[in-house]
Short mmCIF file of C-alpha atoms and ligand atoms in Angstrom, two decimals:
data_model
loop_
_atom_site.label_atom_id
_atom_site.label_comp_id
_atom_site.label_asym_id
_atom_site.label_seq_id
_atom_site.Cartn_x
_atom_site.Cartn_y
_atom_site.Cartn_z
CA UNK A 1 0.01 0.02 0.02
CA UNK A 2 2.86 2.37 0.75
CA UNK A 3 4.36 1.82 -2.77
CA UNK A 4 1.06 2.99 -4.31
CA UNK A 5 1.18 6.58 -3.06
CA UNK A 6 4.63 6.85 -4.63
CA UNK A 7 3.77 5.17 -7.82
CA UNK A 8 0.72 7.13 -8.87
CA UNK A 9 1.10 10.83 -9.12
CA UNK A 10 -2.59 11.53 -9.36
CA UNK A 11 -3.36 9.32 -6.31
CA UNK A 12 -6.22 11.46 -5.20
CA UNK A 13 -8.30 10.56 -8.38
CA UNK A 14 -7.26 6.79 -8.32
CA UNK A 15 -8.90 4.45 -5.76
CA UNK A 16 -6.25 2.03 -4.23
CA UNK A 17 -6.05 -0.13 -1.23
CA UNK A 18 -4.26 2.43 0.69
CA UNK A 19 -7.57 4.23 0.92
CA UNK A 20 -9.17 1.33 2.80
CA UNK A 21 -10.01 1.42 6.34
CA UNK A 22 -9.36 -0.89 8.09
CA UNK A 23 -6.06 -1.73 6.33
CA UNK A 24 -6.60 -4.93 4.34
CA UNK A 25 -4.68 -8.01 5.53
CA UNK A 26 -2.64 -8.51 2.39
CA UNK A 27 -2.12 -6.24 -0.68
CA UNK A 28 -0.37 -6.78 -4.01
CA UNK A 29 -0.20 -3.92 -6.39
CA UNK A 30 -0.25 -4.61 -10.10
CA UNK A 31 0.26 -2.52 -13.24
CA UNK A 32 -2.62 -0.48 -14.78
CA UNK A 33 -6.01 0.61 -13.85
CA UNK A 34 -9.67 -0.44 -14.23
CA UNK A 35 -12.18 2.28 -15.09
CA UNK A 36 -15.73 2.00 -13.81
CA UNK A 37 -17.87 2.86 -16.93
CA UNK A 38 -19.68 6.35 -16.44
CA UNK A 39 -22.62 4.93 -18.45
CA UNK A 40 -23.60 2.39 -15.96
CA UNK A 41 -21.72 -0.39 -13.94
CA UNK A 42 -22.81 -4.01 -14.18
CA UNK A 43 -22.53 -6.87 -11.90
CA UNK A 44 -23.06 -10.65 -11.93
CA UNK A 45 -23.30 -12.89 -9.05
CA UNK A 46 -22.54 -16.64 -9.02
CA UNK A 47 -23.59 -18.49 -5.88
CA UNK A 48 -25.75 -17.42 -2.99
CA UNK A 49 -25.88 -13.64 -2.57
CA UNK A 50 -28.07 -12.41 0.20
CA UNK A 51 -30.15 -9.15 -0.05
CA UNK A 52 -27.50 -7.20 1.65
CA UNK A 53 -24.83 -7.99 -1.11
CA UNK A 54 -27.48 -7.21 -3.79
CA UNK A 55 -28.76 -3.93 -2.23
CA UNK A 56 -25.15 -2.78 -1.75
CA UNK A 57 -24.43 -3.28 -5.48
CA UNK A 58 -27.68 -1.74 -6.69
CA UNK A 59 -28.36 0.94 -4.13
CA UNK A 60 -24.75 1.56 -3.10
CA UNK A 61 -22.63 4.35 -4.54
CA UNK A 62 -21.96 2.72 -7.84
CA UNK A 63 -25.54 1.92 -8.69
CA UNK A 64 -24.74 -1.29 -10.44
CA UNK A 65 -27.30 -3.14 -12.60
CA UNK A 66 -27.41 -6.91 -13.18
CA UNK A 67 -25.46 -8.18 -16.31
CA UNK A 68 -26.74 -11.25 -18.25
CA UNK A 69 -23.55 -13.13 -17.73
CA UNK A 70 -20.29 -13.22 -15.72
CA UNK A 71 -17.99 -12.48 -18.81
CA UNK A 72 -19.79 -9.29 -19.62
CA UNK A 73 -19.95 -7.88 -16.13
CA UNK A 74 -17.71 -5.00 -14.63
CA UNK A 75 -18.05 -6.37 -11.20
CA UNK A 76 -17.79 -10.23 -11.02
CA UNK A 77 -18.88 -11.83 -7.71
CA UNK A 78 -18.45 -15.46 -6.69
CA UNK A 79 -19.87 -16.62 -3.49
CA UNK A 80 -19.50 -19.87 -1.69
CA UNK A 81 -21.99 -21.48 0.80
CA UNK A 82 -19.91 -20.99 4.07
CA UNK A 83 -21.86 -18.67 6.16
CA UNK A 84 -19.13 -18.38 8.79
CA UNK A 85 -16.23 -17.78 6.36
CA UNK A 86 -14.40 -14.61 7.06
CA UNK A 87 -12.01 -14.13 4.25
CA UNK A 88 -12.44 -12.71 0.65
CA UNK A 89 -10.16 -11.82 -2.29
CA UNK A 90 -10.71 -8.70 -4.43
CA UNK A 91 -8.86 -8.40 -7.63
CA UNK A 92 -8.88 -5.43 -9.87
CA UNK A 93 -7.59 -6.11 -13.46
CA UNK A 94 -7.55 -3.82 -16.42
CA UNK A 95 -10.78 -5.67 -17.76
CA UNK A 96 -12.83 -6.45 -14.72
CA UNK A 97 -13.29 -6.44 -10.93
CA UNK A 98 -13.49 -9.80 -9.20
CA UNK A 99 -14.65 -10.57 -5.71
CA UNK A 100 -14.44 -14.13 -4.46
CA UNK A 101 -15.78 -14.91 -1.07
CA UNK A 102 -16.58 -18.21 0.80
CA UNK A 103 -19.84 -16.82 2.02
CA UNK A 104 -22.41 -13.87 1.48
CA UNK A 105 -21.32 -12.04 4.63
CA UNK A 106 -17.69 -11.66 3.41
CA UNK A 107 -18.82 -10.91 -0.18
CA UNK A 108 -20.44 -7.87 1.52
CA UNK A 109 -17.06 -6.90 3.02
CA UNK A 110 -15.36 -7.38 -0.21
CA UNK A 111 -17.87 -4.96 -1.80
CA UNK A 112 -17.38 -2.42 0.92
CA UNK A 113 -13.64 -2.53 0.29
CA UNK A 114 -14.23 -1.87 -3.47
CA UNK A 115 -16.67 0.98 -2.73
CA UNK A 116 -14.26 2.67 -0.28
CA UNK A 117 -11.93 2.71 -3.25
CA UNK A 118 -14.43 4.66 -5.21
CA UNK A 119 -14.75 7.31 -2.44
CA UNK A 120 -18.55 7.06 -2.55
CA UNK A 121 -18.79 6.41 -6.24
CA UNK A 122 -16.91 9.67 -7.08
CA UNK A 123 -13.49 7.96 -8.01
CA UNK A 124 -13.97 5.75 -11.21
CA UNK A 125 -10.42 4.64 -11.80
CA UNK A 126 -9.17 1.91 -9.59
CA UNK A 127 -5.56 0.78 -9.40
CA UNK A 128 -4.95 -2.81 -10.39
CA UNK A 129 -4.33 -4.94 -7.41
CA UNK A 130 -5.06 -8.14 -5.49
CA UNK A 131 -6.41 -7.80 -1.99
CA UNK A 132 -6.77 -10.90 0.39
CA UNK A 133 -8.47 -9.87 3.45
CA UNK A 134 -10.07 -11.19 6.61
CA UNK A 135 -10.78 -9.56 10.00
CA UNK A 136 -8.42 -10.20 12.93
CA UNK A 137 -11.17 -10.32 15.30
CA UNK A 138 -14.79 -11.53 15.24
CA UNK A 139 -16.15 -8.64 17.66
CA UNK A 140 -15.67 -5.14 16.07
CA UNK A 141 -17.91 -2.78 18.14
CA UNK A 142 -19.07 0.73 18.75
CA UNK A 143 -20.98 1.77 21.81
CA UNK A 144 -23.53 4.49 21.84
CA UNK A 145 -24.66 6.24 25.17
CA UNK A 146 -28.37 7.10 24.44
CA UNK A 147 -29.11 7.55 28.02
CA UNK A 148 -27.33 10.75 28.72
CA UNK A 149 -28.24 12.04 25.18
CA UNK A 150 -31.24 10.60 23.58
CA UNK A 151 -30.64 9.78 19.82
CA UNK A 152 -33.27 9.34 17.18
CA UNK A 153 -33.75 6.07 15.19
CA UNK A 154 -32.49 7.83 12.13
CA UNK A 155 -29.42 8.95 13.95
CA UNK A 156 -28.74 5.26 14.90
CA UNK A 157 -29.39 4.16 11.38
CA UNK A 158 -26.79 6.66 10.13
CA UNK A 159 -24.26 5.12 12.49
CA UNK A 160 -25.06 1.63 11.21
CA UNK A 161 -24.39 2.76 7.65
CA UNK A 162 -21.01 4.26 8.74
CA UNK A 163 -20.19 1.15 10.79
CA UNK A 164 -21.06 -1.19 7.82
CA UNK A 165 -18.60 0.71 5.57
CA UNK A 166 -15.90 0.26 8.11
CA UNK A 167 -16.67 -3.64 8.60
CA UNK A 168 -17.66 -2.94 12.03
CA UNK A 169 -20.24 -5.60 13.32
CA UNK A 170 -21.42 -4.93 16.85
CA UNK A 171 -23.56 -2.09 17.78
CA UNK A 172 -23.55 -1.76 21.66
CA UNK A 173 -26.55 0.25 22.83
CA UNK A 174 -26.37 1.81 26.40
CA UNK A 175 -30.06 1.86 26.75
CA UNK A 176 -30.29 2.58 30.46
CA UNK A 177 -28.28 4.71 32.99
CA UNK A 178 -29.14 7.44 35.47
CA UNK A 179 -29.81 10.05 32.79
CA UNK A 180 -32.64 8.29 31.36
CA UNK A 181 -34.18 4.85 30.63
CA UNK A 182 -34.65 4.30 26.81
CA UNK A 183 -36.44 1.11 26.14
CA UNK A 184 -40.27 0.43 26.36
CA UNK A 185 -40.81 -2.26 28.90
CA UNK A 186 -44.53 -3.50 29.28
CA UNK A 187 -44.10 -4.74 32.83
CA UNK A 188 -42.90 -1.49 34.15
CA UNK A 189 -44.52 1.59 32.42
CA UNK A 190 -43.07 4.11 34.66
CA UNK A 191 -39.66 3.47 33.07
CA UNK A 192 -40.81 5.14 30.00
CA UNK A 193 -43.50 7.61 31.34
CA UNK A 194 -41.26 9.02 33.96
CA UNK A 195 -37.70 7.73 34.09
CA UNK A 196 -37.10 8.50 30.49
CA UNK A 197 -37.70 12.27 30.90
CA UNK A 198 -35.91 15.10 32.74
CA UNK A 199 -36.54 18.73 33.12
CA UNK A 200 -33.08 19.86 31.83
CA UNK A 201 -32.00 19.10 28.25
CA UNK A 202 -28.26 19.10 29.01
CA UNK A 203 -26.94 16.38 31.11
CA UNK A 204 -24.53 18.71 32.76
CA UNK A 205 -27.43 21.23 33.86
CA UNK A 206 -29.50 18.25 34.84
CA UNK A 207 -26.71 16.82 37.05
CA UNK A 208 -26.12 20.23 38.58
CA UNK A 209 -29.77 21.04 39.31
CA UNK A 210 -30.57 17.81 41.32
CA UNK A 211 -30.81 15.04 38.73
CA UNK A 212 -34.57 14.83 38.82
CA UNK A 213 -37.06 13.25 36.49
CA UNK A 214 -40.55 14.32 35.25
CA UNK A 215 -43.49 12.85 33.48
CA UNK A 216 -43.28 13.05 29.66
CA UNK A 217 -43.51 13.62 26.82
CA UNK A 218 -44.72 17.17 26.98
CA UNK A 219 -43.42 20.85 27.40
CA UNK A 220 -40.41 21.11 29.37
CA UNK A 221 -39.63 17.29 29.45
CA UNK A 222 -36.39 16.34 27.69
CA UNK A 223 -35.75 12.78 26.75
CA UNK A 224 -37.43 9.89 25.04
CA UNK A 225 -37.38 6.11 24.54
CA UNK A 226 -37.50 3.50 21.84
CA UNK A 227 -40.60 1.51 21.45
CA UNK A 228 -40.10 -2.28 20.94
CA UNK A 229 -41.15 -1.84 17.42
CA UNK A 230 -38.50 0.72 16.85
CA UNK A 231 -35.93 -1.55 18.35
CA UNK A 232 -36.87 -4.24 16.00
CA UNK A 233 -36.64 -1.84 13.05
CA UNK A 234 -33.07 -0.96 14.06
CA UNK A 235 -32.14 -4.52 14.65
CA UNK A 236 -33.39 -5.59 11.29
CA UNK A 237 -31.75 -2.51 9.63
CA UNK A 238 -28.46 -3.58 11.22
CA UNK A 239 -28.72 -7.25 10.38
CA UNK A 240 -29.11 -6.35 6.75
CA UNK A 241 -25.72 -4.74 7.08
CA UNK A 242 -24.13 -7.52 8.93
CA UNK A 243 -24.19 -5.70 12.42
CA UNK A 244 -25.78 -7.24 15.63
CA UNK A 245 -27.32 -4.84 18.06
CA UNK A 246 -26.35 -5.70 21.68
CA UNK A 247 -28.54 -4.19 24.32
CA UNK A 248 -27.19 -3.02 27.66
CA UNK A 249 -29.35 -2.89 30.71
CA UNK A 250 -27.18 -1.35 33.62
CA UNK A 251 -27.18 -3.18 37.00
CA UNK A 252 -26.60 -2.83 40.06
CA UNK A 253 -25.19 0.64 39.67
CA UNK A 254 -26.05 3.59 37.25
CA UNK A 255 -29.70 2.89 38.07
CA UNK A 256 -30.80 6.24 39.68
CA UNK A 257 -33.50 6.64 37.16
CA UNK A 258 -35.04 3.11 38.04
CA UNK A 259 -35.16 3.63 41.78
CA UNK A 260 -36.53 7.14 41.02
CA UNK A 261 -39.49 5.42 39.28
CA UNK A 262 -39.63 2.40 41.51
CA UNK A 263 -38.32 3.39 45.04
CA UNK A 264 -39.10 -0.09 46.35
CA UNK A 265 -36.14 -1.45 44.32
CA UNK A 266 -33.59 0.69 46.18
CA UNK A 267 -32.17 0.10 49.66
CA UNK A 268 -33.79 1.02 52.75
CA UNK A 269 -31.63 3.74 54.30
CA UNK A 270 -31.80 7.49 55.27
CA UNK A 271 -30.38 9.55 52.48
CA UNK A 272 -30.09 9.21 48.65
CA UNK A 273 -30.25 5.93 46.83
CA UNK A 274 -28.82 5.51 43.38
CA UNK A 275 -28.51 1.83 42.88
CA UNK A 276 -30.55 -1.38 43.00
CA UNK A 277 -30.91 -3.25 46.37
CA UNK A 278 -29.23 -6.51 45.76
CA UNK A 279 -30.74 -7.63 49.13
CA UNK A 280 -34.44 -7.44 48.01
CA UNK A 281 -36.03 -10.23 46.06
CA UNK A 282 -38.15 -7.49 44.25
CA UNK A 283 -34.85 -6.39 42.67
CA UNK A 284 -34.39 -9.92 41.05
CA UNK A 285 -37.94 -9.96 39.93
CA UNK A 286 -37.71 -6.70 38.23
CA UNK A 287 -34.27 -7.44 36.52
CA UNK A 288 -35.25 -10.88 35.20
CA UNK A 289 -38.69 -9.56 33.97
CA UNK A 290 -36.98 -6.73 32.18
CA UNK A 291 -34.31 -9.02 30.68
CA UNK A 292 -37.06 -11.36 29.45
CA UNK A 293 -38.52 -8.52 27.51
CA UNK A 294 -35.25 -7.38 26.23
CA UNK A 295 -34.30 -10.78 25.06
CA UNK A 296 -37.55 -11.24 23.43
CA UNK A 297 -36.88 -8.10 21.19
CA UNK A 298 -33.10 -8.54 20.71
CA UNK A 299 -31.99 -11.77 18.94
CA UNK A 300 -28.29 -10.98 19.92
CA UNK A 301 -26.36 -13.93 21.54
CA UNK A 302 -24.87 -11.43 23.94
CA UNK A 303 -26.83 -9.33 26.57
CA UNK A 304 -24.81 -6.58 28.34
CA UNK A 305 -25.61 -6.10 31.99
CA UNK A 306 -23.46 -3.28 32.69
CA UNK A 307 -21.95 -3.84 36.09
CA UNK A 308 -19.70 -0.73 36.39
CA UNK A 309 -19.19 1.73 39.02
CA UNK A 310 -21.90 0.59 41.71
CA UNK A 311 -21.53 2.93 44.64
CA UNK A 312 -22.26 0.03 47.23
CA UNK A 313 -22.14 2.54 50.19
CA UNK A 314 -25.80 1.93 50.86
CA UNK A 315 -25.35 -1.87 51.00
CA UNK A 316 -23.39 -1.64 54.15
CA UNK A 317 -26.31 0.04 56.03
CA UNK A 318 -29.30 -1.52 54.41
CA UNK A 319 -31.04 -4.17 56.43
CA UNK A 320 -32.14 -6.26 53.36
CA UNK A 321 -28.53 -6.31 52.08
CA UNK A 322 -27.23 -7.35 55.57
CA UNK A 323 -29.84 -10.11 55.50
CA UNK A 324 -28.90 -11.31 52.14
CA UNK A 325 -25.23 -11.20 52.95
CA UNK A 326 -25.77 -13.46 56.19
CA UNK A 327 -28.12 -15.74 54.32
CA UNK A 328 -25.74 -16.30 51.45
CA UNK A 329 -22.47 -16.29 53.52
CA UNK A 330 -21.20 -13.27 51.55
CA UNK A 331 -18.30 -11.53 53.29
CA UNK A 332 -18.34 -8.00 51.77
CA UNK A 333 -20.26 -5.82 49.36
CA UNK A 334 -18.17 -7.04 46.39
CA UNK A 335 -19.29 -10.52 47.01
CA UNK A 336 -22.88 -9.15 47.25
CA UNK A 337 -22.55 -7.54 43.97
CA UNK A 338 -21.14 -10.69 42.52
CA UNK A 339 -24.01 -12.72 43.89
CA UNK A 340 -26.36 -10.50 41.93
CA UNK A 341 -24.25 -10.71 38.55
CA UNK A 342 -24.09 -14.51 38.91
CA UNK A 343 -27.88 -14.82 39.55
CA UNK A 344 -28.54 -12.69 36.54
CA UNK A 345 -26.08 -14.63 34.53
CA UNK A 346 -27.73 -17.88 35.36
CA UNK A 347 -31.11 -16.29 34.07
CA UNK A 348 -29.59 -15.14 30.89
CA UNK A 349 -27.81 -18.58 30.24
CA UNK A 350 -31.16 -20.37 30.89
CA UNK A 351 -32.54 -18.27 28.05
CA UNK A 352 -29.82 -19.47 25.73
CA UNK A 353 -27.99 -16.24 25.78
CA UNK A 354 -24.56 -14.95 27.03
CA UNK A 355 -23.79 -12.29 29.28
CA UNK A 356 -21.14 -9.46 28.82
CA UNK A 357 -20.34 -7.11 31.77
CA UNK A 358 -17.85 -4.18 32.50
CA UNK A 359 -14.75 -5.34 34.11
CA UNK A 360 -16.00 -4.54 37.58
CA UNK A 361 -17.88 -7.79 37.38
CA UNK A 362 -14.51 -9.52 38.27
CA UNK A 363 -14.73 -8.02 41.69
CA UNK A 364 -16.03 -10.57 44.37
CA UNK A 365 -15.71 -13.48 41.95
CA UNK A 366 -16.53 -13.46 38.23
CA UNK A 367 -19.75 -15.22 36.99
CA UNK A 368 -18.72 -18.61 35.39
CA UNK A 369 -19.60 -18.10 31.73
CA UNK A 370 -19.24 -14.20 31.58
CA UNK A 371 -17.47 -12.28 28.83
CA UNK A 372 -15.65 -9.21 30.23
CA UNK A 373 -15.53 -5.78 28.57
CA UNK A 374 -12.31 -4.25 29.89
CA UNK A 375 -12.52 -0.41 30.03
CA UNK A 376 -10.29 0.56 33.13
CA UNK A 377 -7.13 -0.22 31.07
CA UNK A 378 -6.56 -3.78 29.94
CA UNK A 379 -5.77 -5.31 33.33
CA UNK A 380 -9.21 -6.58 33.95
CA UNK A 381 -9.34 -8.12 30.56
CA UNK A 382 -6.03 -9.68 31.03
CA UNK A 383 -7.11 -11.30 34.45
CA UNK A 384 -10.37 -12.57 32.78
CA UNK A 385 -8.38 -14.09 29.88
CA UNK A 386 -5.99 -15.88 32.25
CA UNK A 387 -9.06 -17.43 34.02
CA UNK A 388 -10.24 -18.63 30.62
CA UNK A 389 -13.06 -15.94 30.07
CA UNK A 390 -13.73 -14.25 26.67
CA UNK A 391 -12.78 -10.66 26.48
CA UNK A 392 -13.54 -7.49 24.61
CA UNK A 393 -10.98 -4.69 25.01
CA UNK A 394 -12.06 -1.13 25.17
CA UNK A 395 -9.49 0.59 27.21
CA UNK A 396 -10.40 4.30 27.99
CA UNK A 397 -6.97 5.53 26.89
CA UNK A 398 -7.44 4.36 23.41
CA UNK A 399 -10.98 3.50 22.93
CA UNK A 400 -13.00 6.22 24.56
CA UNK A 401 -14.23 8.29 21.62
CA UNK A 402 -15.82 10.90 23.94
CA UNK A 403 -12.40 12.12 24.95
CA UNK A 404 -10.96 15.25 23.32
CA UNK A 405 -9.62 15.06 19.84
CA UNK A 406 -7.99 18.49 20.16
CA UNK A 407 -7.31 21.23 22.70
CA UNK A 408 -10.34 21.28 25.06
CA UNK A 409 -11.22 25.01 24.21
CA UNK A 410 -11.56 24.01 20.59
CA UNK A 411 -13.81 21.00 21.38
CA UNK A 412 -17.36 20.39 22.38
CA UNK A 413 -18.22 19.16 25.99
CA UNK A 414 -16.03 16.18 26.73
CA UNK A 415 -15.19 14.28 29.73
CA UNK A 416 -11.45 15.01 29.50
CA UNK A 417 -8.77 12.71 28.22
CA UNK A 418 -7.29 12.92 24.87
CA UNK A 419 -7.95 10.39 22.16
CA UNK A 420 -6.92 11.76 18.72
CA UNK A 421 -7.77 9.59 15.77
CA UNK A 422 -4.21 8.49 15.36
CA UNK A 423 -4.11 7.31 18.85
CA UNK A 424 -7.25 5.35 18.49
CA UNK A 425 -6.27 3.75 15.35
CA UNK A 426 -2.79 2.79 16.71
CA UNK A 427 -4.37 0.55 19.40
CA UNK A 428 -2.92 -2.94 19.41
CA UNK A 429 -5.01 -5.23 21.60
CA UNK A 430 -2.68 -8.25 21.43
CA UNK A 431 -0.03 -7.13 24.04
CA UNK A 432 3.52 -8.43 23.54
CA UNK A 433 3.44 -10.69 26.58
CA UNK A 434 0.07 -12.32 25.73
CA UNK A 435 0.17 -16.14 25.40
CA UNK A 436 -1.71 -17.78 22.38
CA UNK A 437 -3.95 -19.33 25.10
CA UNK A 438 -4.91 -15.92 26.28
CA UNK A 439 -5.31 -14.29 22.91
CA UNK A 440 -7.65 -16.97 21.94
CA UNK A 441 -10.11 -15.46 24.39
CA UNK A 442 -9.71 -12.00 22.92
CA UNK A 443 -12.94 -11.62 20.92
CA UNK A 444 -12.16 -8.09 19.75
CA UNK A 445 -12.28 -4.45 20.38
CA UNK A 446 -14.85 -1.67 20.72
CA UNK A 447 -14.93 2.14 20.62
CA UNK A 448 -17.07 3.76 23.26
CA UNK A 449 -18.99 6.93 22.50
CA UNK A 450 -20.38 8.26 25.76
CA UNK A 451 -22.45 11.36 25.78
CA UNK A 452 -21.57 14.74 27.39
C1 ACM B 1 -17.66 2.97 32.02
O1 ACM B 1 -16.96 3.81 31.35
N1 ACM B 1 -18.23 3.27 33.28
C2 ACM B 1 -17.94 1.58 31.52
ZN1 ZN B 2 -30.17 -2.99 50.14
#
């Protein structure tokens, strides 16, 4: 790819593998160019193309139409029957462009590579080359915090489109947090009639002015939520672009909005309560009923249960928490948290799904089948991998997309930190001292876009 920029003087008008993000695994540059005809690009598919491949060809930036046979098509696609295959080859010759993929999913990625080289259809001349590509990791995620800043369904679809171009395949939705509950749950209507709304639009104003909620929608109520039908629409839209949407329901911390709507789920103490009470049986009834409704809507293998930053202070004082700790032989509040997470994992596994949690779920003993999402550096992830757990790396230093990209006074509101694009892109999740046995448990990486 480096040779290319030196070889072609008019590189900005010639599409080449060096334009492709992420960088393809293997590239050989060849002599000459292929010019996509201005009068209409044609394609032919041999094998099982799914609707995603066809619509990307026909409605994507080159607006290709079907050719009658392979030998007359500009873009020639051959697809095998291996639905799980990851690799494809893309060959640009002076006479045609060929994409060979073992299955429809990777054919889609081969096409995305080609379309990136056209810069949205604008660049018609593509350098001759042969690309052999496959992803290093099966999990390639982006996380969106729609609690602190509610986003429209159209906004999320736009992110899905951008993710698909970059071969990202997991959209993690942070659907619940103190700043607002965002998914319709039939069993608990106050989550969306009350906990989804707040008097202040800006999260910072809201936090400063008492972090309260209000009935909504209506004048003076900021917020919103997704209906189940809207979630299904997004899931379907994403699936057509090879993206799985993973829901996150936060527990036992970051749950201020829930205990505001249903105070009986918080601890019995004097003073403010922001987390679930892991002592009360009502908490487990709430969480399992909510998760059942979430699982019914989201087909994703993984369900994210949060698990980060629970305050735990109230648990020391709460009689229900004390009773639970005595009854279950739990030595401290970390073990009490672990008790809750393990119980929840059992429920999720019984429904045939797998649980992900932020790395705090390691504290007090990790649930037996849990996948760990490492955000406080990579230490938690390393520990989990050593214990045989699957891991997704998303260390703040590299992967928090809400950090500043530039000097703070030139930037919109951010939480601090500094992650310019170059630093994000430089992240190497396989650390030098990681054994193959450990690295086998590294499912992939994720960028986290928190709000405000
Ligand atoms: C997190 O940033 N609290 C996961
Ligand atoms: Zn309690």
